[in-house]
PDB file of C-alpha atoms in Angstrom:
ATOM      1  CA  MET H  36      -0.023   0.056   0.059  1.00 49.00           C
ATOM      2  CA  ALA H  37       1.208   3.428  -1.055  1.00 60.00           C
ATOM      3  CA  ASN H  38       2.209   5.801   1.706  1.00 69.00           C
ATOM      4  CA  PRO H  39      -0.540   8.538   2.065  1.00 75.00           C
ATOM      5  CA  LEU H  40       2.214  11.200   2.203  1.00 73.00           C
ATOM      6  CA  LEU H  41       3.959  10.288  -0.900  1.00 75.00           C
ATOM      7  CA  LEU H  42       0.915   9.260  -3.246  1.00 81.00           C
ATOM      8  CA  PRO H  43       0.495  12.813  -4.738  1.00 82.00           C
ATOM      9  CA  PHE H  44       4.244  12.856  -5.435  1.00 79.00           C
ATOM     10  CA  LEU H  45       4.065   9.811  -7.336  1.00 79.00           C
ATOM     11  CA  GLU H  46       0.736  10.338  -9.129  1.00 84.00           C
ATOM     12  CA  TRP H  47       2.789  13.636 -10.397  1.00 83.00           C
ATOM     13  CA  ALA H  48       5.837  11.542 -11.148  1.00 82.00           C
ATOM     14  CA  ARG H  49       3.655   9.149 -13.201  1.00 82.00           C
ATOM     15  CA  ARG H  50       2.644  11.651 -15.724  1.00 83.00           C
ATOM     16  CA  LEU H  51       6.411  12.386 -16.549  1.00 80.00           C
ATOM     17  CA  ARG H  52       8.239  11.289 -19.680  1.00 81.00           C
ATOM     18  CA  PHE H  53      10.957   8.497 -19.364  1.00 79.00           C
ATOM     19  CA  PRO H  54      14.015  10.877 -19.658  1.00 81.00           C
ATOM     20  CA  THR H  55      12.859  13.228 -17.019  1.00 83.00           C
ATOM     21  CA  LEU H  56      11.604  10.541 -14.693  1.00 83.00           C
ATOM     22  CA  PHE H  57      14.938   8.749 -15.155  1.00 84.00           C
ATOM     23  CA  LYS H  58      16.938  11.976 -14.165  1.00 86.00           C
ATOM     24  CA  LEU H  59      14.817  12.644 -10.889  1.00 85.00           C
ATOM     25  CA  THR H  60      15.226   8.807  -9.946  1.00 87.00           C
ATOM     26  CA  ALA H  61      19.078   9.022 -10.449  1.00 87.00           C
ATOM     27  CA  ALA H  62      19.081  12.277  -8.336  1.00 89.00           C
ATOM     28  CA  ALA H  63      17.031  10.612  -5.408  1.00 87.00           C
ATOM     29  CA  PHE H  64      19.022   7.545  -5.370  1.00 87.00           C
ATOM     30  CA  ALA H  65      22.017   9.646  -5.522  1.00 88.00           C
ATOM     31  CA  ILE H  66      20.974  11.674  -2.435  1.00 86.00           C
ATOM     32  CA  SER H  67      19.761   8.624  -0.738  1.00 84.00           C
ATOM     33  CA  VAL H  68      23.172   6.826  -1.195  1.00 85.00           C
ATOM     34  CA  LEU H  69      25.410   9.723  -0.756  1.00 87.00           C
ATOM     35  CA  TRP H  70      24.510  11.538   2.220  1.00 81.00           C
ATOM     36  CA  PRO H  71      24.574   9.493   5.433  1.00 75.00           C
ATOM     37  CA  PHE H  72      21.672  10.772   6.970  1.00 78.00           C
ATOM     38  CA  ASP H  73      18.229  11.635   5.393  1.00 71.00           C
ATOM     39  CA  PRO H  74      18.176  15.337   4.339  1.00 73.00           C
ATOM     40  CA  ILE H  75      14.828  14.956   2.649  1.00 75.00           C
ATOM     41  CA  PRO H  76      12.265  13.059   4.628  1.00 78.00           C
ATOM     42  CA  PHE H  77      11.319   9.616   2.785  1.00 79.00           C
ATOM     43  CA  ILE H  78      13.935   9.886   0.364  1.00 84.00           C
ATOM     44  CA  ASP H  79      14.362   6.153   0.426  1.00 84.00           C
ATOM     45  CA  GLU H  80      10.660   5.440  -0.102  1.00 84.00           C
ATOM     46  CA  ILE H  81      10.773   8.338  -2.958  1.00 84.00           C
ATOM     47  CA  ALA H  82      13.728   6.582  -4.742  1.00 87.00           C
ATOM     48  CA  LEU H  83      11.993   3.032  -4.605  1.00 86.00           C
ATOM     49  CA  GLY H  84       8.635   4.715  -5.969  1.00 85.00           C
ATOM     50  CA  LEU H  85      10.680   6.299  -8.697  1.00 87.00           C
ATOM     51  CA  GLY H  86      12.558   3.336  -9.524  1.00 88.00           C
ATOM     52  CA  THR H  87       9.074   1.444  -9.878  1.00 84.00           C
ATOM     53  CA  LEU H  88       7.777   3.929 -12.134  1.00 85.00           C
ATOM     54  CA  VAL H  89      11.326   4.033 -14.396  1.00 86.00           C
ATOM     55  CA  LEU H  90      10.818   0.350 -14.771  1.00 85.00           C
ATOM     56  CA  ALA H  91       7.115   0.377 -15.595  1.00 83.00           C
ATOM     57  CA  ASN H  92       7.811   3.087 -18.297  1.00 80.00           C
ATOM     58  CA  TRP H  93      10.805   1.304 -19.780  1.00 77.00           C
ATOM     59  CA  LYS H  94      10.031   0.238 -23.214  1.00 72.00           C
ATOM     60  CA  ARG H  95      12.195  -0.983 -26.062  1.00 61.00           C
ATOM     61  CA  ARG H  96      11.843   0.980 -29.224  1.00 56.00           C
ATOM     62  CA  LYS H  97      10.630  -1.175 -32.355  1.00 61.00           C
ATOM     63  CA  GLU H  98      11.911  -0.680 -35.481  1.00 61.00           C
ATOM     64  CA  PRO H  99       9.536   0.908 -37.878  1.00 62.00           C
ATOM     65  CA  PRO H 100       7.941  -1.548 -40.444  1.00 66.00           C
ATOM     66  CA  ALA H 101       9.516  -1.485 -43.962  1.00 65.00           C
ATOM     67  CA  LEU H 102       7.068  -0.045 -46.575  1.00 64.00           C
ATOM     68  CA  PRO H 103       6.163  -2.368 -49.484  1.00 69.00           C
ATOM     69  CA  GLY H 104       8.312  -1.460 -52.462  1.00 63.00           C
ATOM     70  CA  SER H 105      10.832   0.469 -50.397  1.00 57.00           C
ATOM     71  CA  GLY H 106      13.655  -1.986 -51.215  1.00 57.00           C
ATOM     72  CA  SER H 107      16.567  -1.295 -53.496  1.00 56.00           C
ATOM     73  CA  ARG H 108      15.939  -1.951 -57.205  1.00 57.00           C
ATOM     74  CA  SER H 109      17.914  -1.587 -60.257  1.00 56.00           C
ATOM     75  CA  HIS H 110      16.439   0.612 -62.880  1.00 56.00           C
TER      76      HIS H 110
END
């Protein structure tokens, strides 16, 4: 169950595009790991929630389908 204090933040983060969400997650993780004390309350939970959203939004790019007749032809 989501923490009611973090739910509005994670709802906002869910609407972000992948590159922005990834950068925000990386920053939260770095803050969580590099400082021995928590400068921001619930930073560990924020990083975990953002990491979950990053993995949920991570998609492989598909190659565009080849158009018929677009192959190389000798004229």
